[in-house]
Amino acid sequence: MIVHKPDVHIWFVTGSQHLYGPDTLEQVTRDSRAIVDGINRAGVVPCPIEWKPTVKSAEEISAVLEAATADRRCGAVIAWMHTFSPAKMWIRGLTVLGKPLLQFHTQFNRDIPWDSIDMAFMNLNQSAHGDREFAHITARLGLNRAIVAGHWQDPETLRRVGVWARAAAAVTEGRTARFVRFGDNMREVAVTEGDKVAAQARFGWSVNAVGVGELVERVARVGASDLDALIDVYKKTYTIDAALLSDAKQLERLKVQARLEIAIRAFLEEGQYRGFTTNFEDLYGLGQLPGLAAQRLMADGYGFGAEGDWKTAALVRAMQVMADGLPGGTSFMEDYTYHLEGGRQLVLGSHMLEICPSIAADTPRIEIHPLGIGGKDDPARLVFNAAPGDAVNASLVEFGDRFRLVVNEVKTVETPHPMPKLPVAQAVWVPYPDFTTGLEAWLWSGGAHHTGYSTQIGTGHLQVYADLLGVEFVRIGRGTSLDEVRMQLAVQELLAVRGHRR
Ligand code: MN
């Protein structure tokens, strides 16, 4: 489980009106309670769903949606119309709703009772047109929202409600999430720059820099017993060569990373940060670039971005929240180098050090090697191959005050050949729909070289996340053509030129 897992409930709000009389409304209550109980029992939604009394007037609707907005424990809202619920009644409430919305288009009964259906049944079970009236007003108001249609007991429908709930949790956490940058970003790099004010307005992220000197001071204060205890954790958790541990100089290098881990962790906890960035160009007074330290903090659920890449740090944290409890792993990643053999092209993803061990195929090894850049001492790091399987690479880029989330579905494969001299963790993958289209679509989209990589979540989670935030979304994956992506980009550019805002 990730650190500071969001502790929220989802409110389930059922819409109706006074037209039908008390018997029908009592049945609506029973049915909506049964749906809430059914979804909770299915175990696909990672937080409890809370039933709310049926709303039948503009006053009741705005009261419950205003309460949802104000309640810190309310993470998101599901709205469902069992009967017709005239949607002008919803305008006031929906325009103040500050929580992610799912328009759940379901119906209590799965089947039409062919032999017994009469007008009483018809008046009770009106989701087919009640939800259309509701959908019209959410479309008319231009609200950011998600939509799931299907029967509430159907496994695929439930799975999609779970996907929405995970994306919603990440959106809601973002509203109050703090991220710290140790130093600025790598000099002259474009894609790690950005408008932090625009990001805070859109995502809620509060991103601020702290001088690396604050870390230097904390590193110096790390106590011997804390240090020894952490070295013991390393010995128990990872493979470490006996030669490393018996070499006093190497052991001291390992201790430098342990001190960094303790110091950064304490700083993040005290400041209630959900992620951080480092910069190899800004390490004044620190012995090493955080490697092992950054890897282990990421594995605990802190977002991370290298070279001052705060957008990726915040995106990685959002992906960790979406992914919490699912099999697989989630990491900071970089497209590093290619294998361009005809018909067997591959991407090798890695970084200088900072790949999360949650994606490892086997027990990682602690190794110490020179870094080559930054002019600091040799840092300890975890070295491993990533587990094969389907994965996504997601990149959040900015164009002035517009953000675009670019996602590439990839297939991570077994490393085709040992790489005995590669001193870093790595993943080898093939992009979908194919190597060339995947790369060209990414380049046309302006996606970054830094990404959030995950085998835990899929494109669906990220698409809902973008929908709930009103952020441009580009999917490059199975069945995608380059023409489609370029057409989509052209539409997005056109909307931006027209000043379109969601
Ligand atoms: Mn990088």
Short mmCIF file of N, CA and C and ligand atoms in Angstrom, two decimals, residues 306-307 332 334 351 449-450, ligand 1:
data_model
loop_
_atom_site.label_atom_id
_atom_site.label_comp_id
_atom_site.label_asym_id
_atom_site.label_seq_id
_atom_site.Cartn_x
_atom_site.Cartn_y
_atom_site.Cartn_z
N ALA A 306 13.04 13.10 -12.09
CA ALA A 306 14.46 13.47 -12.09
C ALA A 306 14.64 14.81 -12.79
N GLU A 307 15.81 15.41 -12.60
CA GLU A 307 16.19 16.65 -13.27
C GLU A 307 15.17 17.76 -13.08
N PHE A 332 8.79 6.06 -12.32
CA PHE A 332 9.38 7.08 -13.20
C PHE A 332 10.16 6.33 -14.29
N GLU A 334 12.25 6.69 -18.46
CA GLU A 334 12.73 7.50 -19.57
C GLU A 334 13.01 6.59 -20.76
N HIS A 351 16.91 4.96 -16.49
CA HIS A 351 17.34 6.30 -16.13
C HIS A 351 18.73 6.21 -15.55
N HIS A 449 10.41 12.87 -22.92
CA HIS A 449 11.24 11.67 -22.76
C HIS A 449 11.06 11.06 -21.38
N HIS A 450 10.58 11.84 -20.43
CA HIS A 450 10.24 11.30 -19.11
C HIS A 450 8.78 10.86 -19.10
MN MN B 1 16.09 12.23 -17.42
#
